[in-house]
Amino acid sequence: MSQDWDTGRGSMGEYDRFRVVNRSRRRVDALKLALGKGTYTDDIAHTIDGLLHLKVLWSPHAHARIVSIDTSEAERVPGVVLILHHGNVPRVPYTTAGQGHPEPSPYDAYVFPRKVRYVGDRVACVAAESELAAARAVAKIKVEYEVLEPVFDPRRALEPGAPLVHDEEEATGICGYDKSRNLVCEMKVEHGDVDDAFARADVVLEREYEVPYQAQCPLEPHCALTWFDEDRRLVVRVATQVPFHSRRILARILGLPLHRIRVIKPRIGGGFGSKQEILLEDLPALVTLRTGRPARLFYTRQEELRSARTRHPQLLRWKTGANRDGTLVAQELEVLANTGAYGAHALTVQSCTAGKTLPLYVAEAYRFLMKTVYTNLPIAGAFRGYGGPQGFFAMECHMDEVASLLGMDPAEFRSKNLIGPGSENPLAKALGEGKEGPPQRIRSCEIQQCIARGKEAIGWERRGTFPQRGPLRRGIGMAALMHGSGIPGVDMASASIKLNDDGSFNLLVGATDIGTGSDTILSQIAAEALGVPLEKIVIYSSDTDITPFDKGAYASSTTYISGMSVKKACDKVVEQLKDAAWEMWQHAGDPCERSSLRHEDEHVRRPDGKALSYAEICLSTFYEHDQHQIMDHASHMSFECPPPFAAHFAEVEVDTETGGVKLLKYVAAVDCGVPIHPENCEGQNEGGAMTMMGYALSEDFVFDGGGALLNDTFRHYKQFTSLDMPPFETILCLSYEPSGPFGAKSVSEIPTDGPGPAIANAIADALGIRFRKLPITPEDIRRAWRERTEPAASAS
Amino acid sequence: MNVELTLNGEAVSWESEPHEFLTELLRRHGLIGTKRGCESGDCGACAVLLDGEEVPSCLVLAAQAHGHEVTTIEGLGSWERPHPIQEAFVDGTAVQCGYCTPGMVIAAKAYLDRKGGGPLSEREARELLAGHVCRCTGYVKPIAAVLRAAEALGDPRSAGEEERA
Amino acid sequence: MYLSLDRYSRPATAEEALRLVAESEGPAAFIAGGTDLNAGDHEAIAHLVDLQALPMKEVRVFGEPAALHLGSLVTLSTLRRHPLLGGELLAAVREAAGGYANLALQNRSTLGGRVMAARVDHDLPAALLALGARLHVARLRDGFGVAVERVAAPEADRTALDGGLLVGVEVPLGEGRSAHRRFGRSAVDVPLACVSACRRGDRWRVVAGVQAAAPPGLRRLRRLEELVAAWGSAPPPDWREAAREACRAELPEHACRWISADYRRDLTATLAVRALAAVLEEEELA
């Protein structure tokens, strides 16, 4: 097959003809939710008779062997029905990472470990008639621990003699499984002659950066309900991003044939990656299997913060070689990542740290070195951005530092070195999803437009001209970004669609709307492809018994991959509609040319003006002539992964007396191809950026000396609020991606990459002080300012 | 123990226990628009009106609410006649995952009722939403929706609509 | 969400309330708004005595010289917007009340709750102490009835409140001006530090509150008060530096998991200067 590397500009003609896509329609689910009627996982709990409630006993130790568990007293608590722990649940190694098969994550987890590895690890689980009874019983379980020395520092974890987090035989998939070290995985990737390129560069700059833990904080905590249906099949209703992976992994750990399990994804209250984990549904499932009764587990916010998943903390070293004229020559990135107690997503998140960042700038040579280690701290996993925010913080701070070294304007320096349409991604092959990746060449790319329009919106020319006002200093910073659209060569999605006798369609998708708006977007794509209004699409998503397969809501894949499967299925149904219409006219003695038929406005039309409505066609095919159901299905997998591009700009005011940072304005210009639902794209952009403003300034995990999380409530884990959010401008820089549905690329993750570096760069512009560690706290700023302005004070 | 409430305008008398919070009492009786999000009053997902004032129902014991008026999201609007605040959230694409939306609608209702008309400033809109954590929207569209709702409610035509509803 | 409560009572009088707690079989506690209920440490409470029916919601001016009486069930929302709490003297109370968490919690959280149960948040206690408030504490009298004591708003030591029921707070009125300044990591946060300052004629009170649950809790900055009082109405041109130094010198060494002792002291000094500036009617940062 010949590759057509069309850059998209030639296809823009289609853009003017859109009727449903590229319009901000009412979201199909919005009114239901605003009325409080959206039924999330737990919203049917009150209707289930005989429901058992579960509470988990969590490890109070960061590292300890369980010597014995005595449940006798707990069992006597009124209402207790079952207590599960490692002594009565089979030990099956698996990974909680809800990824495709085979998962590129180590099988290092067990339903109940014999050795607890962080404060918040599972020890036991009580099922009782009420949550209170379960909680009371949990408090009465007696556990004898042999407390082991913990390791918290990822550098220390690699040293000889460090405590070993995973030293048991059954685990598999740990990189070069070597029990003498805590190494989960390791990568070394090179492109070009790196050492030679650095040797030839006029200037070389090397700096170290550090990024912290961050919690996903979906407002709906993790929750699962399980029961037996009338055929004694296990039904699992769970707040998940990955119902099909959940079913597959549950079958493995429960020892149940997959066809005996049905996973239903109801309405989801946000996931952000944390619900890409098979985090809790195994416990109620076990209870239902053992007792025959329905079971429910609902995490508290404290459990969510302590024992769900997080963003991988990393130490990054970035080295750049450049010439005096501002040309980049070589780039080197070394990452030491902390996956915490288990290795879910350890390889792939860190591989994305390089894969999303390094290719953004053209250089002769690249090197990426990565190690991910276990520690006795909370488990990292998937989090919107998936390694990108860590890498972009380092790279985009570093680019400002290199520009400064060269005496260049940071925006101009970036523009000079960015990839563009036709560029090949030199690292795509080496940085695949746990295996070799397919080659990638950029088609649609409007990053230069993003930078130009973003500069104008923020008032870039004001940079460096702000008058000082008392202790206040102002600055402006930027970051250039790219991300991906799905996992090329891996992610597959499918859809099926059927015609009803009023001309409406039932659209069944495996795609999982977790609040992203994909039910709306996929309906829009279907409506556009079929030539019907949005109201004529009845969508149902994600039920493993009913809908076809979809990889799940992750990797910025739903619009691009799932959307294309919908479009393909609809295109096939359009052909069936035309066939049926042609046949109807033929049968009526009024034949026409099949190839002359068009479809629009819910009709199949002939050039002579005659038309048959979809409803007429359906009634005929149901009841009259050539009877059959007009329906079809399609799957989509892409070897291409077109990156969306963006440029973010922040203006800050720093109070040098308190160290407080006030965001005055934020601009995020994004090229996501054709925005299927422009306002929804804005919402994704605004929410993704807001999440990471907290990452930049206020969110962090604070541990006590024993590794227990101290800020485990929303009172103390500080996300941005409506009062912190600055005036925000989204600029949609249109492009047309030829490989996407109606020209679309992804939009959900790219906004998470920008705020860390854009804000850090703005603070550096304001103060002339570079902060290389997130979050940039008021104390950090104040200390650095005092060191600068009162050298005597800092010496004391 | 029995808890008696005027719930969404109707008298109810429900069996409860001393340790039960209002969130759970409501949800147990099918009023599932009131969400459980943080159990510490910091996220706003469980907001209801208690005697007309916005409160976090996760920190109100069911027993404490005995003898009071409680309005939940279910009492605000219906499929046939959504409340103007709900309309504004829907029309403004301010609903993403939707878990925070009922709480935000309740907060706007409480604030606008107390204010009793007059233009709403953006600062006020931000303040009334400040106890409502939302990880999806970035607050931009909810703030705009609240401003739009205030404008619609200030318009005598839609105010009359609300009265009939 | 897992209180182990067996019993809930709603007494109508202070005496009944005190007796219910005193005679309770298991551990018992008063509840006003209940906003701290879910913050942990309450699993042991078996019996909650709800004070909502007690007549402790009044806001009124009484006596000569005039004082403002605030019932301990007055909510923070009421403190923010009640007409009797307008004016320059009580600015610190309004600002401290308005800084607490969010509007819904301000609707539930009470004056009494913030004084009695505040664990990490010292905004309102700091403002009350700066204003020289006195607390009205009811205790069971031997035999029958209750006696109400008037005690000064405490700094770190709260033993004066033990075993009693805070029924209200009395704030002396008159000429004066106050301000409260706080600083957190985000707009809705438990403050890392806060300071209340109040001037009545030539008398000053400056109170620092810190986030830590452990002492020092609140601290009156007496040397700073003397320094500022000595300036009268004409502070020297370099008063900010002088005040900052006085404040730093007087603040204790106190680190916590969130911030270092040095930063806490430095931040508190900055807030003190800003609170003083607001009272001195100097230009202040918005």
PDB file of N, CA, C and O in Angstrom, chain A residues 361 396-397 399-400 409-412 414-415 418 450-452 455 458 460 463 476-481 646-650 666 754 757-762:
ATOM      1  N   TYR A 361      11.088  18.919  18.982  1.00  0.00           N
ATOM      2  CA  TYR A 361      12.129  19.759  18.391  1.00  0.00           C
ATOM      3  C   TYR A 361      13.058  18.909  17.536  1.00  0.00           C
ATOM      4  O   TYR A 361      13.484  17.823  17.943  1.00  0.00           O
ATOM      5  N   GLU A 396      10.445  22.046  28.651  1.00  0.00           N
ATOM      6  CA  GLU A 396      10.072  23.420  28.327  1.00  0.00           C
ATOM      7  C   GLU A 396      10.679  24.451  29.275  1.00  0.00           C
ATOM      8  O   GLU A 396      10.827  25.606  28.912  1.00  0.00           O
ATOM      9  N   CYS A 397      11.032  24.043  30.487  1.00  0.00           N
ATOM     10  CA  CYS A 397      11.865  24.924  31.312  1.00  0.00           C
ATOM     11  C   CYS A 397      13.255  24.999  30.687  1.00  0.00           C
ATOM     12  O   CYS A 397      13.872  26.057  30.587  1.00  0.00           O
ATOM     13  N   MET A 399      14.193  24.560  27.608  1.00  0.00           N
ATOM     14  CA  MET A 399      14.256  25.345  26.368  1.00  0.00           C
ATOM     15  C   MET A 399      14.362  26.843  26.682  1.00  0.00           C
ATOM     16  O   MET A 399      15.064  27.578  26.005  1.00  0.00           O
ATOM     17  N   ASP A 400      13.658  27.281  27.714  1.00  0.00           N
ATOM     18  CA  ASP A 400      13.802  28.681  28.134  1.00  0.00           C
ATOM     19  C   ASP A 400      15.228  28.962  28.597  1.00  0.00           C
ATOM     20  O   ASP A 400      15.785  30.013  28.315  1.00  0.00           O
ATOM     21  N   ASP A 409      14.955  35.175  22.180  1.00  0.00           N
ATOM     22  CA  ASP A 409      13.587  35.171  22.683  1.00  0.00           C
ATOM     23  C   ASP A 409      13.110  33.713  22.732  1.00  0.00           C
ATOM     24  O   ASP A 409      13.282  32.970  21.760  1.00  0.00           O
ATOM     25  N   PRO A 410      12.533  33.289  23.868  1.00  0.00           N
ATOM     26  CA  PRO A 410      12.174  31.866  24.005  1.00  0.00           C
ATOM     27  C   PRO A 410      11.182  31.395  22.940  1.00  0.00           C
ATOM     28  O   PRO A 410      11.239  30.232  22.519  1.00  0.00           O
ATOM     29  N   ALA A 411      10.269  32.263  22.525  1.00  0.00           N
ATOM     30  CA  ALA A 411       9.288  31.856  21.513  1.00  0.00           C
ATOM     31  C   ALA A 411       9.979  31.693  20.158  1.00  0.00           C
ATOM     32  O   ALA A 411       9.719  30.739  19.415  1.00  0.00           O
ATOM     33  N   GLU A 412      10.870  32.611  19.862  1.00  0.00           N
ATOM     34  CA  GLU A 412      11.578  32.565  18.584  1.00  0.00           C
ATOM     35  C   GLU A 412      12.484  31.327  18.530  1.00  0.00           C
ATOM     36  O   GLU A 412      12.563  30.638  17.508  1.00  0.00           O
ATOM     37  N   ARG A 414      12.055  28.529  20.059  1.00  0.00           N
ATOM     38  CA  ARG A 414      11.229  27.339  19.848  1.00  0.00           C
ATOM     39  C   ARG A 414      10.810  27.238  18.386  1.00  0.00           C
ATOM     40  O   ARG A 414      10.932  26.191  17.755  1.00  0.00           O
ATOM     41  N   SER A 415      10.269  28.343  17.866  1.00  0.00           N
ATOM     42  CA  SER A 415       9.755  28.329  16.493  1.00  0.00           C
ATOM     43  C   SER A 415      10.812  27.850  15.506  1.00  0.00           C
ATOM     44  O   SER A 415      10.506  27.156  14.544  1.00  0.00           O
ATOM     45  N   LEU A 418      11.064  23.753  15.875  1.00  0.00           N
ATOM     46  CA  LEU A 418       9.911  22.857  15.959  1.00  0.00           C
ATOM     47  C   LEU A 418       9.769  21.964  14.729  1.00  0.00           C
ATOM     48  O   LEU A 418      10.124  22.356  13.618  1.00  0.00           O
ATOM     49  N   CYS A 450      -0.369  28.266  16.676  1.00  0.00           N
ATOM     50  CA  CYS A 450      -0.675  28.276  18.118  1.00  0.00           C
ATOM     51  C   CYS A 450       0.227  29.286  18.835  1.00  0.00           C
ATOM     52  O   CYS A 450      -0.228  30.044  19.700  1.00  0.00           O
ATOM     53  N   ILE A 451       1.498  29.275  18.489  1.00  0.00           N
ATOM     54  CA  ILE A 451       2.434  30.183  19.161  1.00  0.00           C
ATOM     55  C   ILE A 451       2.117  31.632  18.788  1.00  0.00           C
ATOM     56  O   ILE A 451       2.047  32.511  19.657  1.00  0.00           O
ATOM     57  N   ALA A 452       1.899  31.870  17.515  1.00  0.00           N
ATOM     58  CA  ALA A 452       1.666  33.250  17.075  1.00  0.00           C
ATOM     59  C   ALA A 452       0.401  33.821  17.716  1.00  0.00           C
ATOM     60  O   ALA A 452       0.399  34.939  18.249  1.00  0.00           O
ATOM     61  N   LYS A 455       0.802  34.235  21.581  1.00  0.00           N
ATOM     62  CA  LYS A 455       1.622  35.408  21.926  1.00  0.00           C
ATOM     63  C   LYS A 455       0.784  36.676  21.882  1.00  0.00           C
ATOM     64  O   LYS A 455       0.881  37.541  22.751  1.00  0.00           O
ATOM     65  N   ILE A 458      -1.743  36.773  24.903  1.00  0.00           N
ATOM     66  CA  ILE A 458      -1.183  37.031  26.233  1.00  0.00           C
ATOM     67  C   ILE A 458      -0.520  38.410  26.277  1.00  0.00           C
ATOM     68  O   ILE A 458      -0.316  38.974  27.360  1.00  0.00           O
ATOM     69  N   TRP A 460       2.604  39.079  24.566  1.00  0.00           N
ATOM     70  CA  TRP A 460       3.994  38.629  24.750  1.00  0.00           C
ATOM     71  C   TRP A 460       4.964  39.798  24.728  1.00  0.00           C
ATOM     72  O   TRP A 460       5.999  39.788  25.392  1.00  0.00           O
ATOM     73  N   ARG A 463       6.388  41.382  27.853  1.00  0.00           N
ATOM     74  CA  ARG A 463       7.348  40.624  28.650  1.00  0.00           C
ATOM     75  C   ARG A 463       8.582  41.484  28.935  1.00  0.00           C
ATOM     76  O   ARG A 463       9.166  42.070  28.047  1.00  0.00           O
ATOM     77  N   ILE A 476       5.811  36.707  32.270  1.00  0.00           N
ATOM     78  CA  ILE A 476       5.059  35.916  31.294  1.00  0.00           C
ATOM     79  C   ILE A 476       5.933  34.750  30.853  1.00  0.00           C
ATOM     80  O   ILE A 476       7.136  34.930  30.625  1.00  0.00           O
ATOM     81  N   GLY A 477       5.329  33.587  30.749  1.00  0.00           N
ATOM     82  CA  GLY A 477       6.078  32.415  30.292  1.00  0.00           C
ATOM     83  C   GLY A 477       5.253  31.599  29.315  1.00  0.00           C
ATOM     84  O   GLY A 477       4.029  31.759  29.231  1.00  0.00           O
ATOM     85  N   MET A 478       5.928  30.723  28.607  1.00  0.00           N
ATOM     86  CA  MET A 478       5.217  29.900  27.623  1.00  0.00           C
ATOM     87  C   MET A 478       5.763  28.473  27.606  1.00  0.00           C
ATOM     88  O   MET A 478       6.802  28.185  28.199  1.00  0.00           O
ATOM     89  N   ALA A 479       5.034  27.626  26.911  1.00  0.00           N
ATOM     90  CA  ALA A 479       5.501  26.263  26.658  1.00  0.00           C
ATOM     91  C   ALA A 479       4.891  25.808  25.340  1.00  0.00           C
ATOM     92  O   ALA A 479       3.747  26.136  25.037  1.00  0.00           O
ATOM     93  N   ALA A 480       5.679  25.072  24.558  1.00  0.00           N
ATOM     94  CA  ALA A 480       5.171  24.468  23.321  1.00  0.00           C
ATOM     95  C   ALA A 480       4.978  22.978  23.583  1.00  0.00           C
ATOM     96  O   ALA A 480       5.770  22.359  24.295  1.00  0.00           O
ATOM     97  N   LEU A 481       3.914  22.407  23.000  1.00  0.00           N
ATOM     98  CA  LEU A 481       3.513  21.065  23.407  1.00  0.00           C
ATOM     99  C   LEU A 481       3.035  20.212  22.246  1.00  0.00           C
ATOM    100  O   LEU A 481       2.522  20.722  21.247  1.00  0.00           O
ATOM    101  N   ALA A 646       0.068  22.328  20.803  1.00  0.00           N
ATOM    102  CA  ALA A 646      -0.454  23.444  21.585  1.00  0.00           C
ATOM    103  C   ALA A 646       0.673  24.371  22.011  1.00  0.00           C
ATOM    104  O   ALA A 646       1.840  23.970  22.062  1.00  0.00           O
ATOM    105  N   ALA A 647       0.299  25.584  22.305  1.00  0.00           N
ATOM    106  CA  ALA A 647       1.216  26.530  22.951  1.00  0.00           C
ATOM    107  C   ALA A 647       0.466  27.161  24.112  1.00  0.00           C
ATOM    108  O   ALA A 647      -0.663  27.627  23.938  1.00  0.00           O
ATOM    109  N   HIS A 648       1.064  27.088  25.294  1.00  0.00           N
ATOM    110  CA  HIS A 648       0.445  27.656  26.501  1.00  0.00           C
ATOM    111  C   HIS A 648       1.221  28.890  26.960  1.00  0.00           C
ATOM    112  O   HIS A 648       2.446  28.923  26.858  1.00  0.00           O
ATOM    113  N   PHE A 649       0.482  29.846  27.494  1.00  0.00           N
ATOM    114  CA  PHE A 649       1.090  31.090  27.966  1.00  0.00           C
ATOM    115  C   PHE A 649       0.491  31.452  29.319  1.00  0.00           C
ATOM    116  O   PHE A 649      -0.731  31.389  29.493  1.00  0.00           O
ATOM    117  N   ALA A 650       1.351  31.817  30.256  1.00  0.00           N
ATOM    118  CA  ALA A 650       0.874  32.208  31.584  1.00  0.00           C
ATOM    119  C   ALA A 650       1.433  33.568  31.943  1.00  0.00           C
ATOM    120  O   ALA A 650       2.600  33.862  31.660  1.00  0.00           O
ATOM    121  N   TYR A 666      -4.249  33.097  31.592  1.00  0.00           N
ATOM    122  CA  TYR A 666      -3.715  31.885  30.988  1.00  0.00           C
ATOM    123  C   TYR A 666      -4.300  31.743  29.597  1.00  0.00           C
ATOM    124  O   TYR A 666      -5.504  31.903  29.399  1.00  0.00           O
ATOM    125  N   GLY A 754       1.068  21.630  29.725  1.00  0.00           N
ATOM    126  CA  GLY A 754       1.573  22.989  29.646  1.00  0.00           C
ATOM    127  C   GLY A 754       1.766  23.790  30.919  1.00  0.00           C
ATOM    128  O   GLY A 754       2.757  24.504  31.054  1.00  0.00           O
ATOM    129  N   PRO A 757       5.460  23.939  33.029  1.00  0.00           N
ATOM    130  CA  PRO A 757       6.533  24.765  32.478  1.00  0.00           C
ATOM    131  C   PRO A 757       6.119  26.208  32.191  1.00  0.00           C
ATOM    132  O   PRO A 757       6.913  27.122  32.428  1.00  0.00           O
ATOM    133  N   ALA A 758       4.905  26.448  31.714  1.00  0.00           N
ATOM    134  CA  ALA A 758       4.518  27.832  31.379  1.00  0.00           C
ATOM    135  C   ALA A 758       4.548  28.699  32.629  1.00  0.00           C
ATOM    136  O   ALA A 758       5.017  29.840  32.608  1.00  0.00           O
ATOM    137  N   ILE A 759       4.054  28.134  33.749  1.00  0.00           N
ATOM    138  CA  ILE A 759       4.031  28.907  35.000  1.00  0.00           C
ATOM    139  C   ILE A 759       5.446  29.065  35.550  1.00  0.00           C
ATOM    140  O   ILE A 759       5.839  30.152  35.984  1.00  0.00           O
ATOM    141  N   ALA A 760       6.237  27.987  35.505  1.00  0.00           N
ATOM    142  CA  ALA A 760       7.621  28.088  35.989  1.00  0.00           C
ATOM    143  C   ALA A 760       8.393  29.121  35.172  1.00  0.00           C
ATOM    144  O   ALA A 760       9.186  29.908  35.722  1.00  0.00           O
ATOM    145  N   ASN A 761       8.168  29.130  33.869  1.00  0.00           N
ATOM    146  CA  ASN A 761       8.861  30.094  33.023  1.00  0.00           C
ATOM    147  C   ASN A 761       8.395  31.521  33.309  1.00  0.00           C
ATOM    148  O   ASN A 761       9.187  32.463  33.265  1.00  0.00           O
ATOM    149  N   ALA A 762       7.118  31.677  33.616  1.00  0.00           N
ATOM    150  CA  ALA A 762       6.607  33.009  33.948  1.00  0.00           C
ATOM    151  C   ALA A 762       7.195  33.496  35.273  1.00  0.00           C
ATOM    152  O   ALA A 762       7.548  34.667  35.422  1.00  0.00           O
TER     153      ALA A 762
END
